[in-house]
Amino acid sequence: MRITTISTLVLAGSVLFTGALGASSVRNEPIQPIEPAEVTDPAKVQLGKKLFFEPRLSRSGFISCNSCHNLSRGGSDNLRTSIGHNWQEGPINSPTVLNSSLNLAQFWDGRAETLQEQAGGPIENPMEMAFTHELAVEVLASIPGYVELFVDVYGTDQIDIDMVTEAIAAFEETLVTPNSRFDYWLRGDDDVLTAEELAGYQLFKSSGCVACHNGPNAGGTSFQRMGVVEPYQTDNPAEGRVAVTGKDADRFSFKVPSLRNVELTYPYFHDGAADTLEEAVDIMGRLQLGRVYTEEETAQIVAFLKTLTGEQPRIQLPILPPSGPTTPRPQPFD
Amino acid sequence: MRITTISTLVLAGSVLFTGALGASSVRNEPIQPIEPAEVTDPAKVQLGKKLFFEPRLSRSGFISCNSCHNLSRGGSDNLRTSIGHNWQEGPINSPTVLNSSLNLAQFWDGRAETLQEQAGGPIENPMEMAFTHELAVEVLASIPGYVELFVDVYGTDQIDIDMVTEAIAAFEETLVTPNSRFDYWLRGDDDVLTAEELAGYQLFKSSGCVACHNGPNAGGTSFQRMGVVEPYQTDNPAEGRVAVTGKDADRFSFKVPSLRNVELTYPYFHDGAADTLEEAVDIMGRLQLGRVYTEEETAQIVAFLKTLTGEQPRIQLPILPPSGPTTPRPQPFD
């Protein structure tokens, strides 16, 4: 009898589980819920986490991935453009790393197809971490604690940059933010959104925002021209997708950014020119849709956007292995 | 019978516990074990943790306490001298924040008597975070998520700098590193140290290192002249304790740094000139004690020093509350 009871409970439990997570009960909406991360190789993820927080991947020994994709701050640095090696001013706003695995490509112009490809970029960019892949690998290979971890994960002590970037990407794939209030609503909870938030979402759909900001990431599914109805005024020289395709039609076309956690990832746009969500919504309405939202409408859309803040990844700060006797010492002021 | 058995076990457990932690069973040695942190006000500690990781306490919005006292790296930045606002080169090596509550004073010259007093320094130092206390408080007071936390902890929304620095200090007081292998030995475990490590400790005592590096922090109990038998050669202009006391006798006198976690806190000395423990031990022997250690002796002392690496604080990365509509935006490039 006891065993039967337990079986019944387990069965009920799995039905409920399917009900909560299965596609069948999700509302038919253009934005879909974020799924929790599935970690298939925890050792690789742990290695990637250390590398994500590792300032020794930079020439100065001071800048890590987390410097500009700060996991305390929505995976961004909340600066218009980032601070790079020797306090150089970066050319473009740092996109959030959160949910970036759900984007069709990486960087504002999509020049990296994968997270792994992206991860190699800043390390050797003279305006960012200002290192080289060769020196980064040399540093890691000189640190006994890292060699041990690479042996565990890759079965060899011959570290190469592909292992480094693959491990970083494996960690980044875990940086998803499920269970936002909007996701609860998508899964059928009618009471979790206020009337204002729901009105904002309806307006977001009916006025056309959702044409670009769709999918689980509420963005990241296409490249679109910045300034459709009116041109976008900026001093920022970035020209977007044309740098990758060489096609004139792609000038000022950028990857549509995710709106997930957008409350945390200010300032907005590729030049970081909009400090507040109100400002960003107003500009998007006028430039992309030819629509001037009233103050009340803007407030509704902003209220909806704040429901997209999900559970932030719970990160236990990694302890980085100390440099070895032959590790090259950083020379930040040379 | 069952209950009796459990009681007996519990009793045996508490006796063992007392045995492990009680003063009675600790060896009579000049270095004493680090005790675990006792958190009396968890809300204040949590607030202090956010503030410790808060780049908005700097003018650039980029530098936090954790930038130079990185809890992934032994509470230090592993640079000779630190990188400050606008990539300025700091004047002195950043001391570790770990176990700093056990020091007689803060900074290399001891100019701050308490951790709270120390915490205010870098915020308004033009070469470090380059902000002012007034602006830092203005920023925090404009962030609704912080106001809520200050109300919880201090019962008022009128934030002042003393609350800010007190909360940071409360967090820093938790950053102790108990349970190093040396501490297990101090508590009576004879098998936890190798013969080489034990020989290193005996030599550390017999040759006089322990005259300065004593107490639970293996240092931090006094100010001492750098270069007793021979003068210390350095380009670094710091003159040490004289800056505080005005006494000529205190020229080149510095707070004796802790040797706890010294394996992680390279490079060494107030100018960060010694990259390795071998180099540091050799220089200390000659300059402070007039003794040239053999290679074997140096190796023994280094082996002992590495037994002082304790359990690093387990830090869950805080999620920082987003800026509010009136929060001043950082202008890192102005």
JSON list of C-alpha atoms in Angstrom, two decimals, chain A residues 71-269:
[
{"chain": "A", "resi": 71, "resn": "LEU", "atom": "CA", "xyz": [27.26, 39.16, -13.47]},
{"chain": "A", "resi": 72, "resn": "SER", "atom": "CA", "xyz": [26.38, 41.41, -10.56]},
{"chain": "A", "resi": 73, "resn": "ARG", "atom": "CA", "xyz": [24.87, 43.87, -13.06]},
{"chain": "A", "resi": 74, "resn": "GLY", "atom": "CA", "xyz": [22.76, 41.96, -15.55]},
{"chain": "A", "resi": 75, "resn": "GLY", "atom": "CA", "xyz": [25.84, 40.71, -17.39]},
{"chain": "A", "resi": 76, "resn": "SER", "atom": "CA", "xyz": [26.75, 44.22, -18.52]},
{"chain": "A", "resi": 77, "resn": "ASP", "atom": "CA", "xyz": [28.89, 47.13, -17.28]},
{"chain": "A", "resi": 78, "resn": "ASN", "atom": "CA", "xyz": [26.19, 49.79, -17.33]},
{"chain": "A", "resi": 79, "resn": "LEU", "atom": "CA", "xyz": [28.51, 52.18, -19.15]},
{"chain": "A", "resi": 80, "resn": "ARG", "atom": "CA", "xyz": [27.81, 53.80, -22.53]},
{"chain": "A", "resi": 81, "resn": "THR", "atom": "CA", "xyz": [30.87, 52.14, -23.95]},
{"chain": "A", "resi": 82, "resn": "SER", "atom": "CA", "xyz": [33.35, 50.02, -22.07]},
{"chain": "A", "resi": 83, "resn": "ILE", "atom": "CA", "xyz": [36.71, 50.78, -20.50]},
{"chain": "A", "resi": 84, "resn": "GLY", "atom": "CA", "xyz": [39.51, 48.78, -22.08]},
{"chain": "A", "resi": 85, "resn": "HIS", "atom": "CA", "xyz": [43.26, 48.36, -21.63]},
{"chain": "A", "resi": 86, "resn": "ASN", "atom": "CA", "xyz": [44.96, 51.57, -20.57]},
{"chain": "A", "resi": 87, "resn": "TRP", "atom": "CA", "xyz": [41.49, 53.11, -20.00]},
{"chain": "A", "resi": 88, "resn": "GLN", "atom": "CA", "xyz": [40.75, 53.20, -23.73]},
{"chain": "A", "resi": 89, "resn": "GLU", "atom": "CA", "xyz": [37.18, 54.09, -24.60]},
{"chain": "A", "resi": 90, "resn": "GLY", "atom": "CA", "xyz": [35.47, 51.17, -26.33]},
{"chain": "A", "resi": 91, "resn": "PRO", "atom": "CA", "xyz": [33.69, 51.72, -29.64]},
{"chain": "A", "resi": 92, "resn": "ILE", "atom": "CA", "xyz": [30.30, 50.25, -28.70]},
{"chain": "A", "resi": 93, "resn": "ASN", "atom": "CA", "xyz": [28.07, 49.34, -25.77]},
{"chain": "A", "resi": 94, "resn": "SER", "atom": "CA", "xyz": [28.85, 45.96, -24.16]},
{"chain": "A", "resi": 95, "resn": "PRO", "atom": "CA", "xyz": [25.89, 43.64, -24.75]},
{"chain": "A", "resi": 96, "resn": "THR", "atom": "CA", "xyz": [24.78, 41.48, -21.85]},
{"chain": "A", "resi": 97, "resn": "VAL", "atom": "CA", "xyz": [26.17, 37.97, -21.65]},
{"chain": "A", "resi": 98, "resn": "LEU", "atom": "CA", "xyz": [22.92, 36.76, -20.05]},
{"chain": "A", "resi": 99, "resn": "ASN", "atom": "CA", "xyz": [20.88, 34.50, -22.34]},
{"chain": "A", "resi": 100, "resn": "SER", "atom": "CA", "xyz": [23.38, 35.24, -25.12]},
{"chain": "A", "resi": 101, "resn": "SER", "atom": "CA", "xyz": [23.31, 31.58, -26.15]},
{"chain": "A", "resi": 102, "resn": "LEU", "atom": "CA", "xyz": [19.79, 32.29, -27.44]},
{"chain": "A", "resi": 103, "resn": "ASN", "atom": "CA", "xyz": [20.97, 34.91, -29.95]},
{"chain": "A", "resi": 104, "resn": "LEU", "atom": "CA", "xyz": [21.40, 34.05, -33.65]},
{"chain": "A", "resi": 105, "resn": "ALA", "atom": "CA", "xyz": [24.95, 35.44, -33.52]},
{"chain": "A", "resi": 106, "resn": "GLN", "atom": "CA", "xyz": [27.28, 37.40, -31.20]},
{"chain": "A", "resi": 107, "resn": "PHE", "atom": "CA", "xyz": [28.44, 41.06, -31.16]},
{"chain": "A", "resi": 108, "resn": "TRP", "atom": "CA", "xyz": [26.18, 43.90, -32.34]},
{"chain": "A", "resi": 109, "resn": "ASP", "atom": "CA", "xyz": [27.12, 43.17, -35.97]},
{"chain": "A", "resi": 110, "resn": "GLY", "atom": "CA", "xyz": [26.91, 39.41, -35.56]},
{"chain": "A", "resi": 111, "resn": "ARG", "atom": "CA", "xyz": [30.47, 38.87, -36.66]},
{"chain": "A", "resi": 112, "resn": "ALA", "atom": "CA", "xyz": [30.84, 35.84, -34.38]},
{"chain": "A", "resi": 113, "resn": "GLU", "atom": "CA", "xyz": [28.55, 32.93, -35.10]},
{"chain": "A", "resi": 114, "resn": "THR", "atom": "CA", "xyz": [29.04, 31.26, -31.74]},
{"chain": "A", "resi": 115, "resn": "LEU", "atom": "CA", "xyz": [29.77, 32.12, -28.14]},
{"chain": "A", "resi": 116, "resn": "GLN", "atom": "CA", "xyz": [33.06, 30.29, -28.49]},
{"chain": "A", "resi": 117, "resn": "GLU", "atom": "CA", "xyz": [34.08, 32.46, -31.42]},
{"chain": "A", "resi": 118, "resn": "GLN", "atom": "CA", "xyz": [33.00, 35.58, -29.51]},
{"chain": "A", "resi": 119, "resn": "ALA", "atom": "CA", "xyz": [35.06, 34.67, -26.45]},
{"chain": "A", "resi": 120, "resn": "GLY", "atom": "CA", "xyz": [38.30, 34.88, -28.40]},
{"chain": "A", "resi": 121, "resn": "GLY", "atom": "CA", "xyz": [37.63, 38.42, -29.60]},
{"chain": "A", "resi": 122, "resn": "PRO", "atom": "CA", "xyz": [38.09, 40.66, -26.55]},
{"chain": "A", "resi": 123, "resn": "ILE", "atom": "CA", "xyz": [41.20, 38.78, -25.37]},
{"chain": "A", "resi": 124, "resn": "GLU", "atom": "CA", "xyz": [43.18, 39.88, -28.43]},
{"chain": "A", "resi": 125, "resn": "ASN", "atom": "CA", "xyz": [41.42, 43.18, -29.13]},
{"chain": "A", "resi": 126, "resn": "PRO", "atom": "CA", "xyz": [44.02, 45.92, -28.47]},
{"chain": "A", "resi": 127, "resn": "MET", "atom": "CA", "xyz": [41.25, 48.19, -27.17]},
{"chain": "A", "resi": 128, "resn": "GLU", "atom": "CA", "xyz": [39.85, 45.61, -24.74]},
{"chain": "A", "resi": 129, "resn": "MET", "atom": "CA", "xyz": [42.04, 43.01, -23.02]},
{"chain": "A", "resi": 130, "resn": "ALA", "atom": "CA", "xyz": [44.93, 43.81, -25.38]},
{"chain": "A", "resi": 131, "resn": "PHE", "atom": "CA", "xyz": [46.53, 40.38, -25.12]},
{"chain": "A", "resi": 132, "resn": "THR", "atom": "CA", "xyz": [47.22, 37.69, -27.71]},
{"chain": "A", "resi": 133, "resn": "HIS", "atom": "CA", "xyz": [45.85, 34.16, -27.82]},
{"chain": "A", "resi": 134, "resn": "GLU", "atom": "CA", "xyz": [49.42, 32.84, -27.69]},
{"chain": "A", "resi": 135, "resn": "LEU", "atom": "CA", "xyz": [50.29, 34.80, -24.54]},
{"chain": "A", "resi": 136, "resn": "ALA", "atom": "CA", "xyz": [46.99, 33.94, -22.88]},
{"chain": "A", "resi": 137, "resn": "VAL", "atom": "CA", "xyz": [47.64, 30.24, -23.45]},
{"chain": "A", "resi": 138, "resn": "GLU", "atom": "CA", "xyz": [51.25, 30.63, -22.27]},
{"chain": "A", "resi": 139, "resn": "VAL", "atom": "CA", "xyz": [50.02, 32.19, -19.03]},
{"chain": "A", "resi": 140, "resn": "LEU", "atom": "CA", "xyz": [47.48, 29.45, -18.37]},
{"chain": "A", "resi": 141, "resn": "ALA", "atom": "CA", "xyz": [49.97, 26.70, -19.22]},
{"chain": "A", "resi": 142, "resn": "SER", "atom": "CA", "xyz": [52.36, 28.12, -16.61]},
{"chain": "A", "resi": 143, "resn": "ILE", "atom": "CA", "xyz": [49.78, 27.91, -13.81]},
{"chain": "A", "resi": 144, "resn": "PRO", "atom": "CA", "xyz": [49.80, 24.43, -12.24]},
{"chain": "A", "resi": 145, "resn": "GLY", "atom": "CA", "xyz": [46.21, 24.75, -10.98]},
{"chain": "A", "resi": 146, "resn": "TYR", "atom": "CA", "xyz": [44.93, 25.42, -14.49]},
{"chain": "A", "resi": 147, "resn": "VAL", "atom": "CA", "xyz": [46.97, 22.66, -16.12]},
{"chain": "A", "resi": 148, "resn": "GLU", "atom": "CA", "xyz": [45.32, 20.23, -13.71]},
{"chain": "A", "resi": 149, "resn": "LEU", "atom": "CA", "xyz": [41.85, 21.47, -14.66]},
{"chain": "A", "resi": 150, "resn": "PHE", "atom": "CA", "xyz": [42.54, 21.30, -18.41]},
{"chain": "A", "resi": 151, "resn": "VAL", "atom": "CA", "xyz": [43.80, 17.74, -17.96]},
{"chain": "A", "resi": 152, "resn": "ASP", "atom": "CA", "xyz": [40.58, 16.88, -16.13]},
{"chain": "A", "resi": 153, "resn": "VAL", "atom": "CA", "xyz": [38.35, 18.42, -18.79]},
{"chain": "A", "resi": 154, "resn": "TYR", "atom": "CA", "xyz": [40.30, 17.84, -22.02]},
{"chain": "A", "resi": 155, "resn": "GLY", "atom": "CA", "xyz": [42.56, 14.93, -21.11]},
{"chain": "A", "resi": 156, "resn": "THR", "atom": "CA", "xyz": [45.72, 16.80, -22.05]},
{"chain": "A", "resi": 157, "resn": "ASP", "atom": "CA", "xyz": [48.08, 19.38, -20.59]},
{"chain": "A", "resi": 158, "resn": "GLN", "atom": "CA", "xyz": [48.62, 20.88, -24.06]},
{"chain": "A", "resi": 159, "resn": "ILE", "atom": "CA", "xyz": [46.26, 23.82, -23.63]},
{"chain": "A", "resi": 160, "resn": "ASP", "atom": "CA", "xyz": [45.14, 25.64, -26.75]},
{"chain": "A", "resi": 161, "resn": "ILE", "atom": "CA", "xyz": [42.95, 28.69, -27.29]},
{"chain": "A", "resi": 162, "resn": "ASP", "atom": "CA", "xyz": [40.06, 26.59, -28.59]},
{"chain": "A", "resi": 163, "resn": "MET", "atom": "CA", "xyz": [39.83, 24.79, -25.27]},
{"chain": "A", "resi": 164, "resn": "VAL", "atom": "CA", "xyz": [39.93, 28.14, -23.46]},
{"chain": "A", "resi": 165, "resn": "THR", "atom": "CA", "xyz": [37.14, 29.69, -25.51]},
{"chain": "A", "resi": 166, "resn": "GLU", "atom": "CA", "xyz": [35.08, 26.50, -25.54]},
{"chain": "A", "resi": 167, "resn": "ALA", "atom": "CA", "xyz": [35.15, 26.32, -21.75]},
{"chain": "A", "resi": 168, "resn": "ILE", "atom": "CA", "xyz": [34.20, 30.00, -21.45]},
{"chain": "A", "resi": 169, "resn": "ALA", "atom": "CA", "xyz": [31.31, 29.40, -23.86]},
{"chain": "A", "resi": 170, "resn": "ALA", "atom": "CA", "xyz": [30.19, 26.35, -21.87]},
{"chain": "A", "resi": 171, "resn": "PHE", "atom": "CA", "xyz": [29.98, 28.55, -18.76]},
{"chain": "A", "resi": 172, "resn": "GLU", "atom": "CA", "xyz": [28.19, 31.31, -20.65]},
{"chain": "A", "resi": 173, "resn": "GLU", "atom": "CA", "xyz": [25.59, 28.82, -21.88]},
{"chain": "A", "resi": 174, "resn": "THR", "atom": "CA", "xyz": [24.54, 28.36, -18.25]},
{"chain": "A", "resi": 175, "resn": "LEU", "atom": "CA", "xyz": [23.90, 32.09, -17.85]},
{"chain": "A", "resi": 176, "resn": "VAL", "atom": "CA", "xyz": [20.20, 32.03, -18.57]},
{"chain": "A", "resi": 177, "resn": "THR", "atom": "CA", "xyz": [17.55, 33.79, -16.51]},
{"chain": "A", "resi": 178, "resn": "PRO", "atom": "CA", "xyz": [14.37, 31.71, -16.32]},
{"chain": "A", "resi": 179, "resn": "ASN", "atom": "CA", "xyz": [11.29, 32.33, -14.20]},
{"chain": "A", "resi": 180, "resn": "SER", "atom": "CA", "xyz": [10.70, 36.00, -14.83]},
{"chain": "A", "resi": 181, "resn": "ARG", "atom": "CA", "xyz": [7.22, 37.15, -13.92]},
{"chain": "A", "resi": 182, "resn": "PHE", "atom": "CA", "xyz": [6.43, 37.32, -17.62]},
{"chain": "A", "resi": 183, "resn": "ASP", "atom": "CA", "xyz": [7.47, 33.68, -17.99]},
{"chain": "A", "resi": 184, "resn": "TYR", "atom": "CA", "xyz": [5.10, 32.69, -15.19]},
{"chain": "A", "resi": 185, "resn": "TRP", "atom": "CA", "xyz": [2.36, 34.49, -17.11]},
{"chain": "A", "resi": 186, "resn": "LEU", "atom": "CA", "xyz": [3.39, 32.72, -20.33]},
{"chain": "A", "resi": 187, "resn": "ARG", "atom": "CA", "xyz": [3.04, 29.41, -18.51]},
{"chain": "A", "resi": 188, "resn": "GLY", "atom": "CA", "xyz": [-0.51, 30.23, -17.51]},
{"chain": "A", "resi": 189, "resn": "ASP", "atom": "CA", "xyz": [-0.43, 32.20, -14.27]},
{"chain": "A", "resi": 190, "resn": "ASP", "atom": "CA", "xyz": [-3.06, 34.90, -14.89]},
{"chain": "A", "resi": 191, "resn": "ASP", "atom": "CA", "xyz": [-2.52, 36.78, -11.65]},
{"chain": "A", "resi": 192, "resn": "VAL", "atom": "CA", "xyz": [1.19, 37.44, -11.85]},
{"chain": "A", "resi": 193, "resn": "LEU", "atom": "CA", "xyz": [0.99, 40.54, -14.08]},
{"chain": "A", "resi": 194, "resn": "THR", "atom": "CA", "xyz": [-0.73, 43.79, -13.18]},
{"chain": "A", "resi": 195, "resn": "ALA", "atom": "CA", "xyz": [-3.27, 45.37, -15.50]},
{"chain": "A", "resi": 196, "resn": "GLU", "atom": "CA", "xyz": [-0.68, 48.00, -16.45]},
{"chain": "A", "resi": 197, "resn": "GLU", "atom": "CA", "xyz": [1.95, 45.40, -17.29]},
{"chain": "A", "resi": 198, "resn": "LEU", "atom": "CA", "xyz": [-0.50, 43.41, -19.37]},
{"chain": "A", "resi": 199, "resn": "ALA", "atom": "CA", "xyz": [-1.66, 46.55, -21.18]},
{"chain": "A", "resi": 200, "resn": "GLY", "atom": "CA", "xyz": [1.99, 47.28, -21.88]},
{"chain": "A", "resi": 201, "resn": "TYR", "atom": "CA", "xyz": [2.49, 43.86, -23.39]},
{"chain": "A", "resi": 202, "resn": "GLN", "atom": "CA", "xyz": [-0.62, 44.19, -25.55]},
{"chain": "A", "resi": 203, "resn": "LEU", "atom": "CA", "xyz": [0.63, 47.57, -26.79]},
{"chain": "A", "resi": 204, "resn": "PHE", "atom": "CA", "xyz": [4.11, 46.11, -27.33]},
{"chain": "A", "resi": 205, "resn": "LYS", "atom": "CA", "xyz": [2.50, 43.54, -29.62]},
{"chain": "A", "resi": 206, "resn": "SER", "atom": "CA", "xyz": [-0.11, 45.69, -31.33]},
{"chain": "A", "resi": 207, "resn": "SER", "atom": "CA", "xyz": [2.23, 48.56, -32.14]},
{"chain": "A", "resi": 208, "resn": "GLY", "atom": "CA", "xyz": [4.82, 46.28, -33.70]},
{"chain": "A", "resi": 209, "resn": "CYS", "atom": "CA", "xyz": [7.75, 46.04, -31.22]},
{"chain": "A", "resi": 210, "resn": "VAL", "atom": "CA", "xyz": [7.31, 42.30, -31.25]},
{"chain": "A", "resi": 211, "resn": "ALA", "atom": "CA", "xyz": [8.12, 42.08, -34.94]},
{"chain": "A", "resi": 212, "resn": "CYS", "atom": "CA", "xyz": [11.78, 42.30, -33.91]},
{"chain": "A", "resi": 213, "resn": "HIS", "atom": "CA", "xyz": [11.74, 41.54, -30.19]},
{"chain": "A", "resi": 214, "resn": "ASN", "atom": "CA", "xyz": [10.45, 38.01, -30.27]},
{"chain": "A", "resi": 215, "resn": "GLY", "atom": "CA", "xyz": [11.48, 34.45, -29.35]},
{"chain": "A", "resi": 216, "resn": "PRO", "atom": "CA", "xyz": [12.59, 33.31, -25.90]},
{"chain": "A", "resi": 217, "resn": "ASN", "atom": "CA", "xyz": [15.12, 36.14, -25.71]},
{"chain": "A", "resi": 218, "resn": "ALA", "atom": "CA", "xyz": [12.64, 38.86, -26.79]},
{"chain": "A", "resi": 219, "resn": "GLY", "atom": "CA", "xyz": [15.22, 39.74, -29.41]},
{"chain": "A", "resi": 220, "resn": "GLY", "atom": "CA", "xyz": [18.39, 38.25, -30.84]},
{"chain": "A", "resi": 221, "resn": "THR", "atom": "CA", "xyz": [16.53, 36.57, -33.70]},
{"chain": "A", "resi": 222, "resn": "SER", "atom": "CA", "xyz": [17.37, 39.01, -36.53]},
{"chain": "A", "resi": 223, "resn": "PHE", "atom": "CA", "xyz": [19.42, 41.98, -37.71]},
{"chain": "A", "resi": 224, "resn": "GLN", "atom": "CA", "xyz": [17.46, 45.19, -38.23]},
{"chain": "A", "resi": 225, "resn": "ARG", "atom": "CA", "xyz": [18.17, 48.68, -39.37]},
{"chain": "A", "resi": 226, "resn": "MET", "atom": "CA", "xyz": [18.56, 51.23, -36.53]},
{"chain": "A", "resi": 227, "resn": "GLY", "atom": "CA", "xyz": [16.37, 54.09, -37.75]},
{"chain": "A", "resi": 228, "resn": "VAL", "atom": "CA", "xyz": [13.66, 52.85, -40.10]},
{"chain": "A", "resi": 229, "resn": "VAL", "atom": "CA", "xyz": [11.18, 55.70, -40.19]},
{"chain": "A", "resi": 230, "resn": "GLU", "atom": "CA", "xyz": [13.66, 58.39, -39.16]},
{"chain": "A", "resi": 231, "resn": "PRO", "atom": "CA", "xyz": [17.46, 58.14, -39.14]},
{"chain": "A", "resi": 232, "resn": "TYR", "atom": "CA", "xyz": [19.14, 57.55, -35.78]},
{"chain": "A", "resi": 233, "resn": "GLN", "atom": "CA", "xyz": [21.30, 60.50, -34.71]},
{"chain": "A", "resi": 234, "resn": "THR", "atom": "CA", "xyz": [24.56, 59.46, -33.09]},
{"chain": "A", "resi": 235, "resn": "ASP", "atom": "CA", "xyz": [28.24, 60.34, -32.95]},
{"chain": "A", "resi": 236, "resn": "ASN", "atom": "CA", "xyz": [29.10, 56.67, -32.76]},
{"chain": "A", "resi": 237, "resn": "PRO", "atom": "CA", "xyz": [30.82, 55.58, -35.98]},
{"chain": "A", "resi": 238, "resn": "ALA", "atom": "CA", "xyz": [29.66, 51.93, -35.86]},
{"chain": "A", "resi": 239, "resn": "GLU", "atom": "CA", "xyz": [27.96, 50.93, -39.11]},
{"chain": "A", "resi": 240, "resn": "GLY", "atom": "CA", "xyz": [26.72, 47.52, -38.01]},
{"chain": "A", "resi": 241, "resn": "ARG", "atom": "CA", "xyz": [26.16, 44.48, -40.13]},
{"chain": "A", "resi": 242, "resn": "VAL", "atom": "CA", "xyz": [27.71, 45.93, -43.30]},
{"chain": "A", "resi": 243, "resn": "ALA", "atom": "CA", "xyz": [31.12, 45.30, -41.71]},
{"chain": "A", "resi": 244, "resn": "VAL", "atom": "CA", "xyz": [30.38, 41.58, -41.93]},
{"chain": "A", "resi": 245, "resn": "THR", "atom": "CA", "xyz": [28.42, 41.23, -45.18]},
{"chain": "A", "resi": 246, "resn": "GLY", "atom": "CA", "xyz": [29.89, 44.11, -47.18]},
{"chain": "A", "resi": 247, "resn": "LYS", "atom": "CA", "xyz": [26.36, 44.86, -48.43]},
{"chain": "A", "resi": 248, "resn": "ASP", "atom": "CA", "xyz": [25.27, 48.47, -48.49]},
{"chain": "A", "resi": 249, "resn": "ALA", "atom": "CA", "xyz": [21.77, 47.40, -47.47]},
{"chain": "A", "resi": 250, "resn": "ASP", "atom": "CA", "xyz": [23.21, 46.25, -44.13]},
{"chain": "A", "resi": 251, "resn": "ARG", "atom": "CA", "xyz": [24.56, 49.67, -43.20]},
{"chain": "A", "resi": 252, "resn": "PHE", "atom": "CA", "xyz": [23.25, 50.66, -39.71]},
{"chain": "A", "resi": 253, "resn": "SER", "atom": "CA", "xyz": [21.75, 47.21, -39.36]},
{"chain": "A", "resi": 254, "resn": "PHE", "atom": "CA", "xyz": [22.43, 45.72, -35.91]},
{"chain": "A", "resi": 255, "resn": "LYS", "atom": "CA", "xyz": [21.49, 42.56, -34.09]},
{"chain": "A", "resi": 256, "resn": "VAL", "atom": "CA", "xyz": [18.22, 43.20, -32.27]},
{"chain": "A", "resi": 257, "resn": "PRO", "atom": "CA", "xyz": [19.19, 43.15, -28.59]},
{"chain": "A", "resi": 258, "resn": "SER", "atom": "CA", "xyz": [17.43, 40.93, -26.09]},
{"chain": "A", "resi": 259, "resn": "LEU", "atom": "CA", "xyz": [14.91, 42.63, -23.82]},
{"chain": "A", "resi": 260, "resn": "ARG", "atom": "CA", "xyz": [15.39, 40.00, -21.12]},
{"chain": "A", "resi": 261, "resn": "ASN", "atom": "CA", "xyz": [16.58, 41.73, -17.90]},
{"chain": "A", "resi": 262, "resn": "VAL", "atom": "CA", "xyz": [16.51, 45.02, -19.76]},
{"chain": "A", "resi": 263, "resn": "GLU", "atom": "CA", "xyz": [15.79, 46.76, -16.46]},
{"chain": "A", "resi": 264, "resn": "LEU", "atom": "CA", "xyz": [19.38, 45.85, -15.48]},
{"chain": "A", "resi": 265, "resn": "THR", "atom": "CA", "xyz": [21.25, 46.38, -18.75]},
{"chain": "A", "resi": 266, "resn": "TYR", "atom": "CA", "xyz": [21.04, 50.18, -19.20]},
{"chain": "A", "resi": 267, "resn": "PRO", "atom": "CA", "xyz": [22.18, 52.31, -20.95]},
{"chain": "A", "resi": 268, "resn": "TYR", "atom": "CA", "xyz": [20.51, 51.27, -24.20]},
{"chain": "A", "resi": 269, "resn": "PHE", "atom": "CA", "xyz": [21.30, 51.01, -27.93]}
]
